[in-house]
Every structure is written in structure tokens, then in C-alpha cells.
């Protein structure tokens, strides 16, 4: 196994094996793919398939007044949204000063040191106008190119800076033309019209096409090339109401448009808080590497308020509770379809009603966070805490920095590198575990007549175990990595197996791979 790991390390250290072609203009077929061209795995796969443990860089580009008050001081009434700030006085200077000071070099270093390996960055369509002015045409921001033109250089700089710290970036279209939900963080303080006016939905696909084309062009042309673009979230928290089928049709149209530009870029979609329904949609859509994003909060409803913090934590830990069962169902269906489930937003925030009577509020929040992390680690390919920081310090519910400083968020959520050793002893444990699993597999299928190729199960088990050890042994920082996006990763391995050895009884390879991957991960955990 050590020879294999050394070979993979060479691929990860050679950026020329990751990106080789320029992206075309929006809507054009790209001649290569960011991260997925060249051998598998390479640097791009390292970022895209590892388990994401991240934060949202909220209110950096899409402003939210409750997070950061300062940019709203000169905003036009009602002073709640990006459009209000842009229509106020000194908007260009206000925004550019904020973009340059809200997240700085020290923040990236702080995040990397504490084990954060991915960030989710909310942006609005108007932040793309510096690369493509046409995104503003016919929108509420049509006359504001000068105000927002400087955003694009900051967006691409974020990708480059993140790479220096080994951090992947998921860009999330938080504000679409016409607003996809009723919240001010969708760009304006007006009523939403995204689903009421078809031109908004069509224009948003143009926006996404421009975003993907210009981001991938920047990443490939950068010196060195940047493999840390982990995906694009097509739309944050859409509220379709009766237009649910229209949203699903729109997702399919967006898949086709973006896949024409980059066939392999992971695409993230919101579940609109209908997780089972949209897991089924992803399966039926049959589009490679689609990730379903669920947002979990327990502080807004009357039921949330009436539930004590300890009970919130208990329910999240209870595998028979409806939330845990929903996570298990959706994650299983998505993995089988070559997709994955992430929690794109969650927090330590609880309503004061839930903390009433708690003898230690900090410990109550800590238990609540621990319960969420355990749930996510069982079922999800990744998670992103909302949000990284607030302008006013001390909010341990919503500010990741404050939660870490106060001990509400546990720093031991990551394992340090150096514990797994791919050597003769681990190979012997692998072979022993493989032979045991193979015996059980072949013994079970003996009771059913048919043509079997149990050697495929053995091949899959070995490759799954080796992949688990490879990922754990390739940590580029202080922390151990693991495969999080098992469904898409397994799909790639199955394709390779079929190309090399044919597709007869490929299900045996799949079963063996899944068991080997789990067994390898368990062996690593036992050795840690």
C-alpha cells in the first residue's frame, strides 16, 4: 500500500496534473475540467471528495445587518439589504472597505489552524458584474455596475488565498435575480419575484453560467493553478411554494447549462426543507456529483422555543428520532445515486426559552453542538457552521470564533495526522478483514443459484480499505482527512473497475468497496 500512497502523493503535489485547459465563455463547452482532468485522484479530487468541515463566511459579500452593522450606516431605507446599501451614500467606498477588512489573511490562518478545511461563501449575482456586466441587465441592480464592479477581484482573491491555507471554497448564489425567497439576504428588501417571472429564472441560469466559466478560467490560469474550487451552490434557500415543480425543472435546466461548461464541477442544491423529496429528485435527475444541502436550526419555531436545550441534544442523538431517521434515509438514497448530503448551515444558537433553567448555558450549548456534530459525521459528507464571526463579539450561538473561544465549539472535532501507518501490519489487518468479509459474502450468496465473481468483491474491499488509508495519510496540514463524498467517489472507482475488468457482476465490486472503505476507516479510528 505504501507504494500506492507515494504515487498518489506525487499526483497531489503536481498541479500540472490537475488543470490543463482554459474555460470557454459562458455557455461554451470547456475543453478540460477543473480538478477532474488527469489521473484519479489528483489535487482537485483531494479538495472535492474529502469530508468538509467548514464555516460560512457570512456577511462578507451578501450583507446581513444582524451580523455586521457598519456597512448599513449610510444605507437607503429600510437599510436591510445589499440594494439598500448600494442606493445609499458613499456605497462604493463603503462596500470596498468592508470587502477588504471583513475577512483578512489572519482569518484564513486562524481557520486552518483549527481544522476548518472548507468555507462556504455567499455571493449575489451582482458581485459577478466585474467579470460579466450582462448579469445586471434588466435587474434591480442594472445601474449599479460601478458600485459592485470591484467585488469580482475580491471573490477570486478569496479562492487564491484559501488555497494557500489548504482550504476549499464552495461559492453559494445567495441572491438571485428577482429574489428566490422573502429574506433581505437575497439581495433586496422588496417582495420576491423569482418564481413569478420566468425571465428571472432564465437569467439566473445565465448568471450561473457566467460564474462557472469565469471562476474556472481564473482557477486554471492562476500561477499555480487552483484546485480548491469544490463546487457551486445554485440557489440558497429557495421558497417555491406552489412552484415546486418549476424549481425542479429549473434545477434540471441549470444542470445542463453548467455541465456544458464543466462536466465535473460538483453542483449543490437546496432541499427547501423537503429533504426526502429532493433526495428522490437528485436520484431521478441522474446527474453526476449533485449534493443536497440541508439547513438545520432549532431556535425559530414555537416548538423550538418550548424545547429545553438538553432535549434538543437528546433528540439529535436518538437514532430513532425523526430527524436522525430522515438524515439516514436521505444520505443512503443520495449515496446510492452517486450524490451526497451536506448541512450547509447550522449553529450553536438556541432560543433563550430553551436555555431557561440550564445550570450552565455554555455546557448546554456545547452538548447541543456535540449532538449535531455526531449526527453530521454519521450521515453527511460535510457541514458549514453559520457564521464565522459577527461584528459585535460575544455571540457564542452564531459566531464560530466566539463559540470556539468560549469552549462551546469543541476543538477536538478533527483528528491529527500521523496516527495511521500504511505498513505491513495494516496490510495484514486489511487482508484478514477482507478474507473474513469475503467468506461471509460468498457464504451468503451460496444459497442462491447464479453466476458470481466473488473476486470482484475482494478487489473492491482492498481498494476501499486502501482509499481510506490513502486519504488519512495525505494530510497536508495538521489534521487527518477522510473521504466524505463516498457516493461520488465510489462511482468513480466503479467506472475505473468496469473500464479495466468489465461490467459483469459489478455489484459485487461495489459491495466490497463499501465494506472495505468502512473497515479501513474503523481500523484508522482504532489506531488513533
Short mmCIF file of C-alpha atoms in Angstrom, two decimals:
data_model
loop_
_atom_site.label_atom_id
_atom_site.label_comp_id
_atom_site.label_asym_id
_atom_site.label_seq_id
_atom_site.Cartn_x
_atom_site.Cartn_y
_atom_site.Cartn_z
CA UNK A 1 0.00 0.00 0.00
CA UNK A 2 2.87 2.40 0.71
CA UNK A 3 3.89 2.43 -2.96
CA UNK A 4 0.34 3.32 -3.92
CA UNK A 5 0.21 6.17 -1.39
CA UNK A 6 3.52 7.59 -2.62
CA UNK A 7 2.18 7.53 -6.17
CA UNK A 8 -0.95 9.43 -5.12
CA UNK A 9 1.17 11.96 -3.24
CA UNK A 10 3.05 12.68 -6.46
CA UNK A 11 -0.25 13.41 -8.20
CA UNK A 12 -1.38 15.70 -5.36
CA UNK A 13 1.87 17.64 -5.42
CA UNK A 14 1.86 18.19 -9.20
CA UNK A 15 -0.61 20.96 -10.18
CA UNK A 16 0.04 20.28 -13.87
CA UNK A 17 -1.92 17.04 -13.45
CA UNK A 18 -4.96 18.93 -12.16
CA UNK A 19 -5.82 21.63 -14.71
CA UNK A 20 -4.57 21.98 -18.24
CA UNK A 21 -7.12 23.90 -20.31
CA UNK A 22 -8.82 27.30 -20.37
CA UNK A 23 -12.53 27.59 -19.80
CA UNK A 24 -14.57 28.96 -22.65
CA UNK A 25 -17.05 31.82 -22.46
CA UNK A 26 -20.32 31.39 -20.60
CA UNK A 27 -22.40 28.73 -22.29
CA UNK A 28 -19.48 27.22 -24.20
CA UNK A 29 -18.16 23.69 -23.80
CA UNK A 30 -14.96 23.70 -21.79
CA UNK A 31 -12.02 21.86 -23.32
CA UNK A 32 -10.95 20.47 -19.95
CA UNK A 33 -12.36 20.15 -16.46
CA UNK A 34 -11.12 21.81 -13.33
CA UNK A 35 -9.94 19.19 -10.87
CA UNK A 36 -11.13 16.11 -12.75
CA UNK A 37 -8.79 16.09 -15.75
CA UNK A 38 -5.72 13.88 -15.47
CA UNK A 39 -5.24 10.91 -13.12
CA UNK A 40 -7.62 9.96 -10.35
CA UNK A 41 -7.11 11.02 -7.64
CA UNK A 42 -5.42 14.40 -8.11
CA UNK A 43 -5.38 17.70 -6.23
CA UNK A 44 -8.87 18.67 -7.31
CA UNK A 45 -10.28 15.37 -6.07
CA UNK A 46 -8.47 15.82 -2.77
CA UNK A 47 -10.42 19.02 -2.14
CA UNK A 48 -13.74 17.93 -3.62
CA UNK A 49 -14.16 14.47 -2.11
CA UNK A 50 -12.80 14.90 1.40
CA UNK A 51 -15.21 15.36 4.30
CA UNK A 52 -15.92 19.07 4.54
CA UNK A 53 -15.71 20.64 7.96
CA UNK A 54 -16.41 24.25 7.32
CA UNK A 55 -17.85 27.63 8.15
CA UNK A 56 -19.86 30.18 6.22
CA UNK A 57 -18.15 33.50 5.61
CA UNK A 58 -21.45 35.25 6.16
CA UNK A 59 -21.92 38.98 5.51
CA UNK A 60 -18.68 39.28 3.54
CA UNK A 61 -20.29 39.85 0.15
CA UNK A 62 -24.02 39.38 0.82
CA UNK A 63 -24.54 41.68 3.79
CA UNK A 64 -26.73 40.85 6.77
CA UNK A 65 -27.26 43.68 9.21
CA UNK A 66 -27.61 41.45 12.27
CA UNK A 67 -24.13 40.10 11.57
CA UNK A 68 -22.35 43.32 10.57
CA UNK A 69 -23.93 46.72 11.21
CA UNK A 70 -21.28 49.12 9.89
CA UNK A 71 -21.94 48.93 6.12
CA UNK A 72 -25.57 49.98 6.72
CA UNK A 73 -24.80 53.33 8.36
CA UNK A 74 -25.38 55.25 5.11
CA UNK A 75 -27.86 52.86 3.51
CA UNK A 76 -31.17 53.91 1.99
CA UNK A 77 -34.34 52.90 3.84
CA UNK A 78 -35.21 50.32 5.04
CA UNK A 79 -31.45 49.64 5.32
CA UNK A 80 -31.63 45.84 5.39
CA UNK A 81 -30.20 44.59 2.09
CA UNK A 82 -27.34 44.96 -0.38
CA UNK A 83 -29.53 47.05 -2.66
CA UNK A 84 -30.30 49.43 0.22
CA UNK A 85 -26.58 49.88 0.87
CA UNK A 86 -25.88 50.38 -2.84
CA UNK A 87 -28.59 53.06 -3.06
CA UNK A 88 -27.20 54.91 -0.05
CA UNK A 89 -24.39 57.44 0.08
CA UNK A 90 -20.71 56.51 -0.42
CA UNK A 91 -21.77 52.99 -1.38
CA UNK A 92 -18.74 52.06 -3.46
CA UNK A 93 -16.29 53.18 -0.79
CA UNK A 94 -18.33 51.58 1.99
CA UNK A 95 -18.55 48.23 0.26
CA UNK A 96 -14.94 48.05 -0.89
CA UNK A 97 -13.69 48.94 2.58
CA UNK A 98 -15.89 46.19 4.03
CA UNK A 99 -14.81 43.59 1.45
CA UNK A 100 -11.16 44.35 2.24
CA UNK A 101 -11.45 44.22 6.02
CA UNK A 102 -14.16 41.70 6.96
CA UNK A 103 -12.02 38.65 6.08
CA UNK A 104 -8.24 39.11 6.06
CA UNK A 105 -5.14 36.90 5.95
CA UNK A 106 -5.16 36.27 9.69
CA UNK A 107 -8.69 34.87 9.47
CA UNK A 108 -7.67 32.23 6.92
CA UNK A 109 -4.71 31.24 9.10
CA UNK A 110 -6.92 31.03 12.21
CA UNK A 111 -9.44 28.79 10.44
CA UNK A 112 -6.79 26.44 9.02
CA UNK A 113 -5.08 26.12 12.40
CA UNK A 114 -8.33 24.96 13.96
CA UNK A 115 -9.12 22.30 11.41
CA UNK A 116 -11.55 24.09 9.09
CA UNK A 117 -10.86 22.71 5.61
CA UNK A 118 -13.64 24.32 3.53
CA UNK A 119 -15.59 27.58 3.50
CA UNK A 120 -18.98 28.42 2.01
CA UNK A 121 -19.01 31.94 0.59
CA UNK A 122 -22.42 33.51 -0.10
CA UNK A 123 -22.43 35.89 -3.08
CA UNK A 124 -25.05 37.77 -5.06
CA UNK A 125 -25.36 37.81 -8.84
CA UNK A 126 -24.31 41.50 -8.82
CA UNK A 127 -20.91 40.55 -7.36
CA UNK A 128 -20.11 38.89 -10.70
CA UNK A 129 -20.58 42.06 -12.80
CA UNK A 130 -16.86 42.88 -12.74
CA UNK A 131 -16.32 39.75 -14.84
CA UNK A 132 -19.53 39.92 -16.89
CA UNK A 133 -21.61 43.16 -16.83
CA UNK A 134 -24.51 41.38 -18.58
CA UNK A 135 -25.54 39.72 -15.30
CA UNK A 136 -27.06 43.06 -14.23
CA UNK A 137 -29.18 43.60 -17.34
CA UNK A 138 -32.88 44.00 -16.56
CA UNK A 139 -32.41 43.55 -12.79
CA UNK A 140 -32.76 45.72 -9.69
CA UNK A 141 -29.00 46.30 -9.85
CA UNK A 142 -28.90 47.34 -13.54
CA UNK A 143 -27.49 50.81 -12.83
CA UNK A 144 -25.05 49.77 -10.11
CA UNK A 145 -22.16 48.31 -12.10
CA UNK A 146 -19.73 50.92 -10.81
CA UNK A 147 -20.65 50.14 -7.21
CA UNK A 148 -20.15 46.37 -7.49
CA UNK A 149 -17.50 46.03 -10.24
CA UNK A 150 -14.71 45.72 -7.67
CA UNK A 151 -16.28 42.69 -6.00
CA UNK A 152 -15.09 40.17 -8.58
CA UNK A 153 -11.39 40.64 -7.85
CA UNK A 154 -12.14 40.07 -4.17
CA UNK A 155 -14.14 36.92 -4.97
CA UNK A 156 -11.31 35.39 -6.98
CA UNK A 157 -8.75 36.54 -4.42
CA UNK A 158 -10.68 34.58 -1.79
CA UNK A 159 -10.21 31.40 -3.81
CA UNK A 160 -6.47 32.03 -4.19
CA UNK A 161 -5.94 32.92 -0.53
CA UNK A 162 -7.90 29.88 0.63
CA UNK A 163 -5.64 27.67 -1.47
CA UNK A 164 -2.55 28.91 0.35
CA UNK A 165 -4.06 27.51 3.54
CA UNK A 166 -5.34 24.24 2.07
CA UNK A 167 -8.96 25.40 2.33
CA UNK A 168 -11.57 24.52 -0.29
CA UNK A 169 -14.22 27.02 -1.39
CA UNK A 170 -17.90 26.47 -2.11
CA UNK A 171 -19.47 29.54 -3.75
CA UNK A 172 -23.16 29.87 -2.94
CA UNK A 173 -25.54 32.03 -5.03
CA UNK A 174 -27.27 33.59 -2.06
CA UNK A 175 -29.04 36.33 -4.03
CA UNK A 176 -30.57 35.62 -7.44
CA UNK A 177 -32.33 37.99 -9.86
CA UNK A 178 -35.84 38.62 -8.53
CA UNK A 179 -35.08 37.08 -5.10
CA UNK A 180 -35.68 33.36 -4.54
CA UNK A 181 -37.02 33.90 -1.01
CA UNK A 182 -38.51 36.65 1.11
CA UNK A 183 -35.40 37.45 3.15
CA UNK A 184 -33.28 40.58 2.82
CA UNK A 185 -30.17 38.39 2.44
CA UNK A 186 -31.45 37.59 -1.06
CA UNK A 187 -30.29 41.00 -2.23
CA UNK A 188 -33.20 43.41 -1.85
CA UNK A 189 -35.80 44.46 0.70
CA UNK A 190 -38.66 44.03 -1.79
CA UNK A 191 -41.01 41.09 -2.31
CA UNK A 192 -39.59 38.05 -4.14
CA UNK A 193 -40.45 37.55 -7.82
CA UNK A 194 -38.04 34.79 -8.84
CA UNK A 195 -40.80 32.21 -9.31
CA UNK A 196 -43.42 34.69 -10.55
CA UNK A 197 -41.42 35.95 -13.53
CA UNK A 198 -39.86 33.29 -15.79
CA UNK A 199 -37.28 35.77 -17.07
CA UNK A 200 -35.70 35.81 -13.60
CA UNK A 201 -35.27 32.05 -13.62
CA UNK A 202 -33.79 32.10 -17.13
CA UNK A 203 -31.48 34.98 -16.28
CA UNK A 204 -30.22 33.17 -13.18
CA UNK A 205 -29.03 30.31 -15.38
CA UNK A 206 -27.10 32.89 -17.41
CA UNK A 207 -25.65 34.22 -14.13
CA UNK A 208 -24.56 30.74 -13.02
CA UNK A 209 -23.04 30.00 -16.42
CA UNK A 210 -21.03 33.21 -16.24
CA UNK A 211 -19.96 32.47 -12.67
CA UNK A 212 -18.73 28.96 -13.50
CA UNK A 213 -16.99 29.97 -16.73
CA UNK A 214 -15.12 32.90 -15.16
CA UNK A 215 -14.25 31.09 -11.94
CA UNK A 216 -12.84 28.07 -13.74
CA UNK A 217 -10.92 30.28 -16.17
CA UNK A 218 -9.39 32.16 -13.24
CA UNK A 219 -8.52 28.96 -11.38
CA UNK A 220 -6.82 27.38 -14.39
CA UNK A 221 -4.88 30.46 -15.40
CA UNK A 222 -3.66 31.26 -11.90
CA UNK A 223 0.00 30.54 -11.10
CA UNK A 224 -0.09 27.98 -9.60
CA UNK A 225 -3.43 26.62 -10.85
CA UNK A 226 -6.06 26.48 -8.11
CA UNK A 227 -7.65 23.06 -7.45
CA UNK A 228 -9.68 24.17 -4.41
CA UNK A 229 -12.97 25.16 -6.05
CA UNK A 230 -15.11 22.43 -4.51
CA UNK A 231 -18.43 23.38 -6.06
CA UNK A 232 -21.19 25.88 -6.78
CA UNK A 233 -24.46 26.09 -4.87
CA UNK A 234 -27.08 27.02 -7.44
CA UNK A 235 -29.54 28.79 -5.16
CA UNK A 236 -29.69 29.43 -1.44
CA UNK A 237 -32.90 28.54 0.40
CA UNK A 238 -35.41 28.92 -2.45
CA UNK A 239 -39.02 29.18 -1.31
CA UNK A 240 -41.00 27.89 -4.29
CA UNK A 241 -44.36 27.42 -2.58
CA UNK A 242 -46.72 26.12 -5.25
CA UNK A 243 -43.92 26.40 -7.84
CA UNK A 244 -42.06 23.35 -6.55
CA UNK A 245 -42.18 21.53 -9.89
CA UNK A 246 -41.00 24.70 -11.62
CA UNK A 247 -37.97 24.74 -9.30
CA UNK A 248 -37.15 21.13 -10.15
CA UNK A 249 -37.40 21.87 -13.88
CA UNK A 250 -35.17 24.88 -13.33
CA UNK A 251 -32.61 22.73 -11.50
CA UNK A 252 -32.51 20.32 -14.46
CA UNK A 253 -32.03 23.22 -16.89
CA UNK A 254 -29.24 24.62 -14.70
CA UNK A 255 -27.55 21.20 -14.53
CA UNK A 256 -27.47 21.01 -18.33
CA UNK A 257 -26.17 24.55 -18.75
CA UNK A 258 -23.36 24.18 -16.22
CA UNK A 259 -22.40 20.67 -17.32
CA UNK A 260 -21.91 22.10 -20.83
CA UNK A 261 -19.21 24.33 -19.34
CA UNK A 262 -17.68 21.97 -16.77
CA UNK A 263 -18.86 18.33 -16.84
CA UNK A 264 -17.42 17.52 -13.41
CA UNK A 265 -17.91 20.52 -11.13
CA UNK A 266 -19.88 19.43 -8.03
CA UNK A 267 -23.31 21.07 -8.02
CA UNK A 268 -25.03 21.80 -4.70
CA UNK A 269 -28.77 22.40 -4.42
CA UNK A 270 -31.00 23.36 -1.53
CA UNK A 271 -33.59 20.89 -0.28
CA UNK A 272 -36.05 23.73 0.53
CA UNK A 273 -36.55 21.84 3.84
CA UNK A 274 -38.09 18.90 1.93
CA UNK A 275 -35.12 16.58 2.24
CA UNK A 276 -36.69 13.25 1.29
CA UNK A 277 -38.43 14.77 -1.71
CA UNK A 278 -35.30 16.40 -3.07
CA UNK A 279 -33.15 13.35 -2.37
CA UNK A 280 -35.53 11.50 -4.66
CA UNK A 281 -35.23 14.30 -7.19
CA UNK A 282 -31.43 14.04 -7.21
CA UNK A 283 -31.68 10.30 -7.77
CA UNK A 284 -34.12 10.73 -10.66
CA UNK A 285 -32.10 13.57 -12.22
CA UNK A 286 -29.19 11.14 -12.79
CA UNK A 287 -26.62 13.95 -12.92
CA UNK A 288 -23.10 13.21 -11.63
CA UNK A 289 -21.95 14.70 -8.34
CA UNK A 290 -25.05 16.57 -7.19
CA UNK A 291 -25.02 17.43 -3.49
CA UNK A 292 -28.14 18.15 -1.44
CA UNK A 293 -27.84 20.96 1.10
CA UNK A 294 -29.99 20.87 4.25
CA UNK A 295 -30.07 23.71 6.80
CA UNK A 296 -30.66 22.76 10.42
CA UNK A 297 -31.72 25.29 13.05
CA UNK A 298 -33.57 24.70 16.32
CA UNK A 299 -34.26 28.24 17.54
CA UNK A 300 -37.03 29.81 15.46
CA UNK A 301 -40.34 27.96 15.86
CA UNK A 302 -42.63 27.89 18.87
CA UNK A 303 -41.78 24.21 19.23
CA UNK A 304 -38.06 25.01 19.26
CA UNK A 305 -38.56 27.66 21.93
CA UNK A 306 -40.56 25.33 24.17
CA UNK A 307 -37.97 22.54 23.95
CA UNK A 308 -35.11 22.58 26.52
CA UNK A 309 -31.55 22.51 25.21
CA UNK A 310 -30.92 19.07 26.71
CA UNK A 311 -33.95 17.68 24.90
CA UNK A 312 -32.80 19.18 21.59
CA UNK A 313 -29.47 17.40 22.06
CA UNK A 314 -31.10 14.13 23.10
CA UNK A 315 -33.35 14.03 20.04
CA UNK A 316 -30.44 14.68 17.70
CA UNK A 317 -28.54 11.76 19.27
CA UNK A 318 -31.53 9.42 19.17
CA UNK A 319 -31.22 7.24 16.06
CA UNK A 320 -34.97 6.54 16.27
CA UNK A 321 -35.92 10.22 16.25
CA UNK A 322 -37.47 11.64 13.07
CA UNK A 323 -34.52 13.94 12.33
CA UNK A 324 -31.90 11.20 12.57
CA UNK A 325 -34.04 8.86 10.52
CA UNK A 326 -34.54 11.49 7.84
CA UNK A 327 -30.78 12.06 7.66
CA UNK A 328 -30.16 8.32 7.36
CA UNK A 329 -32.78 7.85 4.62
CA UNK A 330 -31.66 10.81 2.54
CA UNK A 331 -27.94 10.09 2.90
CA UNK A 332 -28.43 6.47 1.89
CA UNK A 333 -30.52 7.32 -1.15
CA UNK A 334 -28.10 10.02 -2.26
CA UNK A 335 -25.02 7.81 -1.82
CA UNK A 336 -26.63 5.11 -3.93
CA UNK A 337 -27.28 7.71 -6.65
CA UNK A 338 -23.68 8.96 -6.61
CA UNK A 339 -24.62 12.09 -4.67
CA UNK A 340 -24.23 13.27 -1.09
CA UNK A 341 -25.86 15.19 1.76
CA UNK A 342 -24.32 18.21 3.49
CA UNK A 343 -25.55 20.62 6.13
CA UNK A 344 -24.77 23.98 4.58
CA UNK A 345 -25.93 25.98 7.59
CA UNK A 346 -26.25 25.17 11.29
CA UNK A 347 -25.23 26.85 14.52
CA UNK A 348 -24.98 26.66 18.29
CA UNK A 349 -27.84 29.14 18.62
CA UNK A 350 -30.74 28.27 20.90
CA UNK A 351 -33.66 30.46 21.87
CA UNK A 352 -33.43 31.80 25.44
CA UNK A 353 -36.52 29.71 26.16
CA UNK A 354 -34.52 26.55 25.50
CA UNK A 355 -31.80 27.67 27.90
CA UNK A 356 -34.18 28.67 30.69
CA UNK A 357 -33.26 26.69 33.78
CA UNK A 358 -29.94 25.41 32.42
CA UNK A 359 -27.38 25.45 35.23
CA UNK A 360 -24.53 26.03 32.73
CA UNK A 361 -25.59 27.67 29.47
CA UNK A 362 -22.14 27.20 27.91
CA UNK A 363 -22.21 23.47 28.62
CA UNK A 364 -25.79 23.21 27.37
CA UNK A 365 -24.75 24.77 24.05
CA UNK A 366 -21.65 22.57 23.94
CA UNK A 367 -23.80 19.43 24.34
CA UNK A 368 -26.11 20.69 21.59
CA UNK A 369 -23.15 21.27 19.26
CA UNK A 370 -21.69 17.83 20.07
CA UNK A 371 -25.02 16.18 19.24
CA UNK A 372 -25.17 17.93 15.88
CA UNK A 373 -21.58 17.01 15.02
CA UNK A 374 -22.24 13.36 15.84
CA UNK A 375 -25.33 13.36 13.62
CA UNK A 376 -23.50 15.01 10.74
CA UNK A 377 -20.48 12.73 11.00
CA UNK A 378 -22.72 9.67 10.78
CA UNK A 379 -24.62 10.72 7.70
CA UNK A 380 -23.17 13.76 5.94
CA UNK A 381 -20.33 14.47 3.54
CA UNK A 382 -19.75 17.79 5.26
CA UNK A 383 -21.09 20.72 7.27
CA UNK A 384 -20.71 24.52 7.43
CA UNK A 385 -21.31 26.45 10.65
CA UNK A 386 -23.24 29.71 10.30
CA UNK A 387 -21.40 32.02 10.64
CA UNK A 388 -17.68 32.65 11.01
CA UNK A 389 -17.91 35.88 13.01
CA UNK A 390 -20.06 38.83 13.99
CA UNK A 391 -19.06 42.46 14.24
CA UNK A 392 -20.20 42.58 17.87
CA UNK A 393 -18.24 39.98 19.76
CA UNK A 394 -19.54 37.51 22.31
CA UNK A 395 -22.35 35.68 20.49
CA UNK A 396 -21.43 32.04 21.10
CA UNK A 397 -24.54 30.82 19.32
CA UNK A 398 -23.93 32.33 15.90
CA UNK A 399 -20.25 33.31 15.82
CA UNK A 400 -17.86 30.40 15.26
CA UNK A 401 -14.90 32.40 16.59
CA UNK A 402 -16.71 33.24 19.80
CA UNK A 403 -18.03 29.69 20.16
CA UNK A 404 -14.50 28.29 19.85
CA UNK A 405 -13.04 30.85 22.25
CA UNK A 406 -15.74 30.11 24.85
CA UNK A 407 -15.46 26.32 24.54
CA UNK A 408 -18.96 25.97 23.08
CA UNK A 409 -17.46 24.51 19.91
CA UNK A 410 -15.07 21.62 20.61
CA UNK A 411 -11.64 21.83 19.01
CA UNK A 412 -11.24 18.04 19.09
CA UNK A 413 -13.69 17.61 16.19
CA UNK A 414 -10.67 16.76 13.99
CA UNK A 415 -8.03 14.03 14.36
CA UNK A 416 -4.38 14.93 13.96
CA UNK A 417 -2.31 13.44 11.18
CA UNK A 418 0.39 10.90 11.83
CA UNK A 419 -1.61 8.17 13.55
CA UNK A 420 -2.45 5.89 10.59
CA UNK A 421 0.51 3.96 9.23
CA UNK A 422 0.14 2.18 5.92
CA UNK A 423 2.69 -0.57 6.56
CA UNK A 424 2.97 -4.33 6.70
CA UNK A 425 0.88 -4.51 9.86
CA UNK A 426 -2.00 -2.52 8.37
CA UNK A 427 -1.81 -4.57 5.17
CA UNK A 428 -2.06 -7.75 7.23
CA UNK A 429 -5.12 -6.39 9.07
CA UNK A 430 -6.64 -5.43 5.72
CA UNK A 431 -6.10 -8.88 4.25
CA UNK A 432 -7.51 -10.56 7.33
CA UNK A 433 -10.58 -8.32 7.29
CA UNK A 434 -11.02 -8.84 3.55
CA UNK A 435 -10.85 -12.60 3.80
CA UNK A 436 -13.39 -12.61 6.63
CA UNK A 437 -15.77 -10.33 4.70
CA UNK A 438 -15.28 -12.36 1.52
CA UNK A 439 -16.13 -15.55 3.34
CA UNK A 440 -19.33 -14.04 4.69
CA UNK A 441 -20.22 -12.60 1.27
CA UNK A 442 -19.66 -15.82 -0.65
CA UNK A 443 -21.31 -17.88 2.07
CA UNK A 444 -24.44 -15.77 1.92
CA UNK A 445 -24.77 -15.96 -1.86
CA UNK A 446 -24.22 -19.72 -1.92
CA UNK A 447 -27.85 -20.16 -1.01
CA UNK A 448 -28.91 -18.54 -4.27
CA UNK A 449 -28.09 -20.11 -7.60
CA UNK A 450 -26.42 -17.89 -10.17
CA UNK A 451 -23.16 -16.81 -11.74
CA UNK A 452 -20.93 -14.93 -9.31
CA UNK A 453 -17.46 -13.41 -9.45
CA UNK A 454 -16.51 -13.08 -5.82
CA UNK A 455 -13.03 -11.94 -6.74
CA UNK A 456 -14.65 -8.62 -7.63
CA UNK A 457 -15.84 -8.29 -4.02
CA UNK A 458 -12.27 -8.92 -2.84
CA UNK A 459 -10.89 -6.34 -5.28
CA UNK A 460 -13.43 -3.79 -4.12
CA UNK A 461 -12.72 -4.43 -0.44
CA UNK A 462 -8.98 -3.99 -0.93
CA UNK A 463 -9.41 -0.79 -2.92
CA UNK A 464 -11.90 0.67 -0.43
CA UNK A 465 -9.59 -0.04 2.52
CA UNK A 466 -6.59 1.39 0.68
CA UNK A 467 -8.51 4.53 -0.27
CA UNK A 468 -9.44 5.10 3.39
CA UNK A 469 -5.78 4.84 4.40
CA UNK A 470 -4.61 6.93 1.46
CA UNK A 471 -6.85 9.85 2.36
CA UNK A 472 -5.87 9.64 6.02
CA UNK A 473 -2.17 9.55 5.14
CA UNK A 474 -2.22 12.53 2.80
CA UNK A 475 -2.92 15.29 5.28
CA UNK A 476 -1.33 18.49 4.02
CA UNK A 477 -1.74 20.26 7.35
CA UNK A 478 -2.06 19.30 10.99
CA UNK A 479 -5.26 17.29 10.58
CA UNK A 480 -6.26 13.95 9.16
CA UNK A 481 -8.57 13.87 6.14
CA UNK A 482 -11.12 11.26 5.13
CA UNK A 483 -13.38 10.60 2.17
CA UNK A 484 -16.66 12.36 2.81
CA UNK A 485 -18.33 12.17 -0.58
CA UNK A 486 -18.48 8.40 -0.65
CA UNK A 487 -21.20 8.14 -3.31
CA UNK A 488 -19.40 10.17 -6.00
CA UNK A 489 -16.02 8.62 -5.07
CA UNK A 490 -17.38 5.08 -5.27
CA UNK A 491 -18.97 5.88 -8.62
CA UNK A 492 -15.57 6.92 -9.97
CA UNK A 493 -13.94 3.75 -8.67
CA UNK A 494 -16.68 1.60 -10.19
CA UNK A 495 -16.17 3.29 -13.56
CA UNK A 496 -12.46 2.55 -13.37
CA UNK A 497 -13.11 -1.07 -12.42
CA UNK A 498 -15.55 -1.56 -15.30
CA UNK A 499 -13.11 0.03 -17.77
CA UNK A 500 -10.33 -2.33 -16.65
CA UNK A 501 -12.22 -5.57 -15.89
CA UNK A 502 -15.67 -5.38 -17.46
CA UNK A 503 -19.13 -4.84 -16.02
CA UNK A 504 -20.18 -8.39 -15.20
CA UNK A 505 -21.32 -8.63 -11.57
CA UNK A 506 -20.08 -5.12 -10.87
CA UNK A 507 -22.43 -5.04 -7.88
CA UNK A 508 -20.02 -7.37 -6.09
CA UNK A 509 -17.22 -4.86 -6.54
CA UNK A 510 -19.49 -2.10 -5.18
CA UNK A 511 -20.43 -4.12 -2.10
CA UNK A 512 -16.79 -5.00 -1.45
CA UNK A 513 -15.65 -1.40 -1.91
CA UNK A 514 -18.23 -0.05 0.54
CA UNK A 515 -17.31 -2.63 3.17
CA UNK A 516 -13.58 -2.08 2.66
CA UNK A 517 -13.91 1.68 2.96
CA UNK A 518 -15.85 1.38 6.22
CA UNK A 519 -13.46 -1.25 7.59
CA UNK A 520 -10.42 0.84 6.71
CA UNK A 521 -11.91 3.91 8.40
CA UNK A 522 -12.72 1.86 11.50
CA UNK A 523 -9.16 0.50 11.59
CA UNK A 524 -7.77 4.03 11.39
CA UNK A 525 -10.05 5.18 14.20
CA UNK A 526 -8.99 2.26 16.36
CA UNK A 527 -5.33 3.12 15.80
CA UNK A 528 -5.81 6.83 16.58
#
